[in-house]
mmCIF file of C-alpha atoms and ligand atoms in Angstrom:
data_model
loop_
_atom_site.group_PDB
_atom_site.id
_atom_site.type_symbol
_atom_site.label_atom_id
_atom_site.label_comp_id
_atom_site.label_asym_id
_atom_site.label_seq_id
_atom_site.Cartn_x
_atom_site.Cartn_y
_atom_site.Cartn_z
ATOM 1 C CA MET A 179 0.000 0.000 0.000
ATOM 2 C CA ASP A 180 1.184 3.484 -0.865
ATOM 3 C CA LYS A 181 1.496 5.332 2.429
ATOM 4 C CA LEU A 182 3.324 8.388 1.185
ATOM 5 C CA ILE A 183 0.969 11.361 1.035
ATOM 6 C CA GLY A 184 1.704 14.760 -0.468
ATOM 7 C CA GLU A 185 0.235 17.963 0.925
ATOM 8 C CA LEU A 186 -0.820 19.776 -2.221
ATOM 9 C CA HIS A 187 -2.247 23.199 -2.951
ATOM 10 C CA SER A 188 -3.462 22.721 -6.523
ATOM 11 C CA PHE A 189 -2.770 21.510 -10.054
ATOM 12 C CA GLU A 190 -2.670 23.356 -13.336
ATOM 13 C CA SER A 191 -2.894 21.335 -16.493
ATOM 14 C CA LEU A 192 -0.946 22.696 -19.415
ATOM 15 C CA GLY A 193 0.571 25.972 -18.282
ATOM 16 C CA THR A 194 3.137 27.733 -20.455
ATOM 17 C CA VAL A 195 5.038 29.994 -18.056
ATOM 18 C CA ASP A 196 6.838 27.588 -15.711
ATOM 19 C CA GLY A 197 9.563 26.029 -17.823
ATOM 20 C CA PRO A 198 9.915 24.979 -21.466
ATOM 21 C CA GLY A 199 6.889 23.972 -23.580
ATOM 22 C CA LEU A 200 3.530 22.849 -22.255
ATOM 23 C CA ARG A 201 3.736 21.992 -18.558
ATOM 24 C CA PHE A 202 1.552 20.196 -16.069
ATOM 25 C CA VAL A 203 2.136 22.217 -12.901
ATOM 26 C CA ILE A 204 1.876 20.790 -9.389
ATOM 27 C CA PHE A 205 1.663 23.361 -6.574
ATOM 28 C CA MET A 206 2.871 21.881 -3.309
ATOM 29 C CA GLN A 207 1.887 23.155 0.101
ATOM 30 C CA GLY A 208 4.335 24.614 2.630
ATOM 31 C CA CYS A 209 6.990 27.330 2.417
ATOM 32 C CA PRO A 210 9.569 28.531 4.978
ATOM 33 C CA LEU A 211 9.833 31.965 3.312
ATOM 34 C CA ARG A 212 7.422 34.885 3.763
ATOM 35 C CA CYS A 213 8.068 36.957 0.664
ATOM 36 C CA LYS A 214 6.377 40.327 0.788
ATOM 37 C CA PHE A 215 5.302 39.988 -2.834
ATOM 38 C CA CYS A 216 4.141 36.358 -2.605
ATOM 39 C CA HIS A 217 1.236 35.507 -4.922
ATOM 40 C CA ASN A 218 0.426 32.321 -3.068
ATOM 41 C CA PRO A 219 0.427 33.012 0.687
ATOM 42 C CA ASP A 220 -2.209 30.296 0.937
ATOM 43 C CA THR A 221 0.564 27.765 0.245
ATOM 44 C CA TRP A 222 2.642 28.773 3.288
ATOM 45 C CA LYS A 223 1.267 26.516 6.011
ATOM 46 C CA ILE A 224 1.809 22.872 5.283
ATOM 47 C CA ASN A 225 -1.093 21.782 7.479
ATOM 48 C CA GLU A 226 -3.552 23.864 5.455
ATOM 49 C CA ALA A 227 -3.311 21.850 2.238
ATOM 50 C CA LYS A 228 -6.455 21.511 0.128
ATOM 51 C CA TYR A 229 -5.413 18.120 -1.188
ATOM 52 C CA HIS A 230 -3.735 15.122 0.412
ATOM 53 C CA ARG A 231 -2.753 12.820 -2.411
ATOM 54 C CA SER A 232 -0.649 9.711 -2.931
ATOM 55 C CA PRO A 233 2.046 9.559 -5.624
ATOM 56 C CA ASP A 234 -0.150 6.990 -7.437
ATOM 57 C CA PHE A 235 -3.030 9.429 -7.587
ATOM 58 C CA VAL A 236 -0.861 12.316 -8.820
ATOM 59 C CA LEU A 237 0.861 10.192 -11.454
ATOM 60 C CA GLU A 238 -2.398 8.830 -12.777
ATOM 61 C CA HIS A 239 -3.713 12.375 -13.089
ATOM 62 C CA VAL A 240 -0.565 13.702 -14.802
ATOM 63 C CA LEU A 241 -0.341 10.803 -17.233
ATOM 64 C CA LYS A 242 -3.758 11.654 -18.706
ATOM 65 C CA TYR A 243 -1.843 14.498 -20.393
ATOM 66 C CA LYS A 244 1.167 12.449 -21.415
ATOM 67 C CA ASN A 245 0.808 13.155 -25.144
ATOM 68 C CA PHE A 246 0.825 16.910 -24.571
ATOM 69 C CA LEU A 247 3.660 16.690 -22.081
ATOM 70 C CA LYS A 248 5.968 15.306 -24.764
ATOM 71 C CA ARG A 249 6.149 18.949 -25.893
ATOM 72 C CA GLY A 250 7.036 20.132 -22.382
ATOM 73 C CA GLY A 251 6.875 18.305 -19.097
ATOM 74 C CA VAL A 252 5.960 18.640 -15.448
ATOM 75 C CA THR A 253 6.902 21.524 -13.168
ATOM 76 C CA ILE A 254 6.653 21.205 -9.427
ATOM 77 C CA THR A 255 6.300 24.484 -7.589
ATOM 78 C CA GLY A 256 4.612 25.816 -4.488
ATOM 79 C CA GLY A 257 5.130 26.888 -1.896
ATOM 80 C CA GLU A 258 8.520 25.271 -1.618
ATOM 81 C CA PRO A 259 8.633 21.737 -3.129
ATOM 82 C CA PHE A 260 11.696 20.705 -1.079
ATOM 83 C CA MET A 261 9.591 20.993 2.098
ATOM 84 C CA GLN A 262 8.259 17.508 1.254
ATOM 85 C CA PRO A 263 11.393 15.700 0.087
ATOM 86 C CA GLU A 264 10.140 12.108 0.175
ATOM 87 C CA PHE A 265 7.000 12.831 -1.779
ATOM 88 C CA LEU A 266 8.844 15.063 -4.219
ATOM 89 C CA LYS A 267 11.500 12.442 -4.866
ATOM 90 C CA GLU A 268 8.915 9.744 -5.474
ATOM 91 C CA ILE A 269 6.946 11.845 -7.961
ATOM 92 C CA LEU A 270 10.052 12.948 -9.846
ATOM 93 C CA LYS A 271 11.446 9.415 -9.958
ATOM 94 C CA ARG A 272 8.238 8.100 -11.466
ATOM 95 C CA LEU A 273 8.026 10.933 -13.970
ATOM 96 C CA LYS A 274 11.564 10.196 -15.125
ATOM 97 C CA LYS A 275 10.635 6.528 -15.515
ATOM 98 C CA GLU A 276 7.834 7.686 -17.850
ATOM 99 C CA GLY A 277 10.366 9.735 -19.848
ATOM 100 C CA ILE A 278 8.812 13.069 -18.832
ATOM 101 C CA HIS A 279 10.891 16.248 -18.517
ATOM 102 C CA THR A 280 10.906 17.522 -14.925
ATOM 103 C CA ALA A 281 11.413 21.003 -13.516
ATOM 104 C CA VAL A 282 11.380 22.168 -9.900
ATOM 105 C CA ASP A 283 10.703 25.788 -9.011
ATOM 106 C CA THR A 284 12.457 26.684 -5.760
ATOM 107 C CA SER A 285 13.883 29.498 -3.658
ATOM 108 C CA GLY A 286 16.918 27.307 -2.934
ATOM 109 C CA TYR A 287 16.506 27.955 0.787
ATOM 110 C CA ILE A 288 16.290 24.276 1.717
ATOM 111 C CA PHE A 289 19.624 22.789 0.748
ATOM 112 C CA ASN A 290 20.839 19.551 2.299
ATOM 113 C CA GLU A 291 21.904 15.982 1.421
ATOM 114 C CA LYS A 292 18.341 14.914 0.693
ATOM 115 C CA VAL A 293 17.948 17.749 -1.797
ATOM 116 C CA LYS A 294 21.145 16.642 -3.531
ATOM 117 C CA GLU A 295 19.670 13.141 -3.897
ATOM 118 C CA ILE A 296 16.427 14.502 -5.349
ATOM 119 C CA LEU A 297 18.269 16.583 -7.944
ATOM 120 C CA GLU A 298 19.186 13.365 -9.733
ATOM 121 C CA TYR A 299 15.584 13.254 -10.989
ATOM 122 C CA VAL A 300 15.315 16.944 -11.911
ATOM 123 C CA ASP A 301 16.065 18.059 -15.476
ATOM 124 C CA LEU A 302 15.758 21.777 -14.853
ATOM 125 C CA VAL A 303 15.824 23.957 -11.743
ATOM 126 C CA LEU A 304 13.905 27.229 -11.806
ATOM 127 C CA LEU A 305 15.843 29.078 -9.130
ATOM 128 C CA ASP A 306 14.162 32.168 -7.773
ATOM 129 C CA ILE A 307 16.718 34.577 -6.289
ATOM 130 C CA LYS A 308 14.758 37.371 -4.631
ATOM 131 C CA ALA A 309 17.772 39.656 -4.071
ATOM 132 C CA ILE A 310 21.547 39.350 -4.019
ATOM 133 C CA ARG A 311 22.216 41.435 -0.911
ATOM 134 C CA GLU A 312 21.817 39.710 2.424
ATOM 135 C CA LYS A 313 19.933 42.582 4.082
ATOM 136 C CA THR A 314 17.503 43.054 1.205
ATOM 137 C CA TYR A 315 16.922 39.318 0.921
ATOM 138 C CA LYS A 316 16.101 39.082 4.610
ATOM 139 C CA ASN A 317 13.786 42.080 4.383
ATOM 140 C CA ILE A 318 11.878 40.534 1.472
ATOM 141 C CA THR A 319 11.759 36.904 2.590
ATOM 142 C CA GLY A 320 12.348 36.837 6.352
ATOM 143 C CA VAL A 321 15.175 34.288 5.911
ATOM 144 C CA GLU A 322 18.914 34.208 5.166
ATOM 145 C CA LEU A 323 20.304 34.382 1.631
ATOM 146 C CA LYS A 324 23.281 32.051 2.234
ATOM 147 C CA PRO A 325 21.600 28.660 1.541
ATOM 148 C CA THR A 326 20.308 29.925 -1.826
ATOM 149 C CA ILE A 327 23.784 31.041 -2.879
ATOM 150 C CA GLU A 328 25.274 27.715 -1.788
ATOM 151 C CA PHE A 329 22.523 25.889 -3.662
ATOM 152 C CA ALA A 330 23.203 27.934 -6.831
ATOM 153 C CA LYS A 331 26.915 27.131 -6.621
ATOM 154 C CA TYR A 332 26.198 23.438 -6.071
ATOM 155 C CA LEU A 333 23.934 23.345 -9.156
ATOM 156 C CA ASP A 334 26.796 24.861 -11.116
ATOM 157 C CA LYS A 335 29.211 22.269 -9.737
ATOM 158 C CA ILE A 336 27.019 19.364 -10.853
ATOM 159 C CA ASP A 337 26.202 21.132 -14.123
ATOM 160 C CA LYS A 338 22.432 21.063 -13.577
ATOM 161 C CA PRO A 339 20.526 23.237 -16.063
ATOM 162 C CA VAL A 340 19.070 26.303 -14.339
ATOM 163 C CA TRP A 341 16.805 29.191 -15.212
ATOM 164 C CA ILE A 342 17.212 32.065 -12.796
ATOM 165 C CA ARG A 343 14.044 33.927 -11.872
ATOM 166 C CA HIS A 344 13.983 37.351 -10.331
ATOM 167 C CA VAL A 345 10.915 39.456 -9.551
ATOM 168 C CA LEU A 346 11.568 43.196 -9.729
ATOM 169 C CA VAL A 347 9.684 45.049 -7.026
ATOM 170 C CA PRO A 348 9.906 48.852 -6.802
ATOM 171 C CA GLY A 349 10.821 49.909 -3.290
ATOM 172 C CA LEU A 350 12.186 46.449 -2.395
ATOM 173 C CA ASN A 351 14.824 45.305 -4.889
ATOM 174 C CA MET A 352 14.438 47.621 -7.902
ATOM 175 C CA ASP A 353 17.916 49.068 -7.525
ATOM 176 C CA PHE A 354 20.100 48.952 -10.614
ATOM 177 C CA GLU A 355 23.352 48.651 -8.703
ATOM 178 C CA MET A 356 21.955 45.652 -6.864
ATOM 179 C CA ILE A 357 20.611 44.174 -10.109
ATOM 180 C CA GLU A 358 24.117 44.489 -11.521
ATOM 181 C CA GLU A 359 25.515 42.605 -8.514
ATOM 182 C CA LEU A 360 22.998 39.840 -9.205
ATOM 183 C CA ALA A 361 23.935 39.721 -12.909
ATOM 184 C CA ASP A 362 27.589 39.584 -11.937
ATOM 185 C CA PHE A 363 26.968 36.626 -9.619
ATOM 186 C CA VAL A 364 24.797 34.786 -12.148
ATOM 187 C CA SER A 365 27.473 35.246 -14.822
ATOM 188 C CA THR A 366 29.877 33.206 -12.677
ATOM 189 C CA LEU A 367 27.566 30.176 -13.013
ATOM 190 C CA LYS A 368 28.195 28.129 -16.157
ATOM 191 C CA ASN A 369 24.947 26.156 -15.969
ATOM 192 C CA VAL A 370 22.453 29.036 -16.297
ATOM 193 C CA GLU A 371 20.505 28.731 -19.544
ATOM 194 C CA LYS A 372 18.550 31.917 -19.106
ATOM 195 C CA VAL A 373 17.323 34.594 -16.739
ATOM 196 C CA GLU A 374 13.638 35.430 -16.407
ATOM 197 C CA LEU A 375 13.016 38.922 -15.079
ATOM 198 C CA LEU A 376 9.452 39.250 -13.886
ATOM 199 C CA PRO A 377 7.725 42.525 -13.083
ATOM 200 C CA PHE A 378 5.942 42.729 -9.739
ATOM 201 C CA HIS A 379 2.171 42.978 -10.025
ATOM 202 C CA GLN A 380 -0.688 43.001 -7.573
ATOM 203 C CA MET A 381 -2.334 39.661 -8.399
ATOM 204 C CA GLY A 382 -1.948 38.067 -4.967
ATOM 205 C CA GLU A 383 -3.394 40.775 -2.691
ATOM 206 C CA HIS A 384 -6.832 39.213 -2.162
ATOM 207 C CA LYS A 385 -5.179 35.980 -1.007
ATOM 208 C CA TRP A 386 -3.344 37.862 1.760
ATOM 209 C CA LYS A 387 -6.732 38.997 3.043
ATOM 210 C CA GLN A 388 -8.037 35.448 2.906
ATOM 211 C CA VAL A 389 -5.168 34.123 5.022
ATOM 212 C CA GLU A 390 -5.383 37.161 7.350
ATOM 213 C CA GLU A 391 -1.798 38.252 6.807
ATOM 214 C CA LYS A 392 -0.712 41.871 6.584
ATOM 215 C CA TYR A 393 0.087 42.856 3.001
ATOM 216 C CA GLU A 394 2.627 45.692 2.799
ATOM 217 C CA LEU A 395 2.671 46.307 -0.937
ATOM 218 C CA SER A 396 -0.865 47.667 -1.554
ATOM 219 C CA ASN A 397 0.552 50.955 -2.837
ATOM 220 C CA THR A 398 3.425 49.480 -4.836
ATOM 221 C CA GLU A 399 3.199 50.038 -8.576
ATOM 222 C CA PRO A 400 4.631 47.577 -11.108
ATOM 223 C CA PRO A 401 8.010 48.614 -12.550
ATOM 224 C CA SER A 402 7.823 50.679 -15.757
ATOM 225 C CA ASP A 403 8.609 49.087 -19.135
ATOM 226 C CA GLU A 404 11.689 51.330 -19.334
ATOM 227 C CA ASP A 405 12.994 50.050 -15.995
ATOM 228 C CA MET A 406 12.366 46.443 -17.035
ATOM 229 C CA GLU A 407 14.346 47.047 -20.233
ATOM 230 C CA LYS A 408 17.150 48.718 -18.313
ATOM 231 C CA ALA A 409 17.328 45.723 -15.951
ATOM 232 C CA LYS A 410 17.384 43.330 -18.918
ATOM 233 C CA ASP A 411 20.202 45.293 -20.531
ATOM 234 C CA ILE A 412 22.295 44.816 -17.394
ATOM 235 C CA PHE A 413 21.982 41.030 -17.715
ATOM 236 C CA LYS A 414 22.731 41.201 -21.449
ATOM 237 C CA LYS A 415 25.897 43.147 -20.676
ATOM 238 C CA TYR A 416 27.024 40.069 -18.721
ATOM 239 C CA GLU A 417 26.246 37.934 -21.790
ATOM 240 C CA LEU A 418 23.291 36.264 -20.142
ATOM 241 C CA LYS A 419 20.195 35.246 -22.091
ATOM 242 C CA VAL A 420 17.275 37.232 -20.728
HETATM 243 S S1 LIG B 754 9.220 31.389 -1.868
HETATM 244 FE FE1 LIG B 754 7.486 31.560 -3.269
HETATM 245 S S2 LIG B 754 5.764 30.612 -2.183
HETATM 246 FE FE2 LIG B 754 7.369 30.998 -0.664
HETATM 247 S S3 LIG B 754 6.830 32.975 0.227
HETATM 248 FE FE3 LIG B 754 8.287 33.349 -1.446
HETATM 249 S S4 LIG B 754 7.046 33.747 -3.256
HETATM 250 FE FE4 LIG B 754 5.712 32.785 -1.712
#
């Protein structure tokens, strides 16, 4: 009998923004970060999952889309997928057995031996670096930056393909000098295939109300197109695909 149960937030069949091609996206419950711009604060508490599902159940559901997934794959996001290492490993292992491309979207905050083991079954890591300066990172997320940097360096060492993600939030990390420091760091990693710069927007505010958490960014505007372009140009200067 399959006793392993995953705490899951939701599923999205056939998304196009979380990795290459058409993706089946699994949102896992639980996250140790508290990002001020989080769109999914309802994923934070692991004991508040909407779904409790076995790997068998999840696989059966995903495999209904197998034909489409040949043009993409499965992305596991959250929350923080590495909060549930056993479940994550089992799902990824089975997906690899089915020949499906796997991506994991993570903050890189949880980095330990178990995570290293799981990476064997991950084709692509979507690594979300919220800021490159310790103080700013802590202000945005509530946690230390160090594990994420160590994780990024480890992924480089094992030559794991990575897409770096970075959300630009005016008033929090929209500082061109700091963006340049991030580009400089990313350019030292040989395994980064591309950088995705994402503009902050207000989509998640209503969820903060639902979970009764204080949302600090009600008056924050998205970055201008000009500022997004300027940020992109910084990464291009470091010969990064953006
Ligand atoms: S890591 Fe992602 S899910 Fe966790 S708080 Fe930050 S934005 Fe939200």
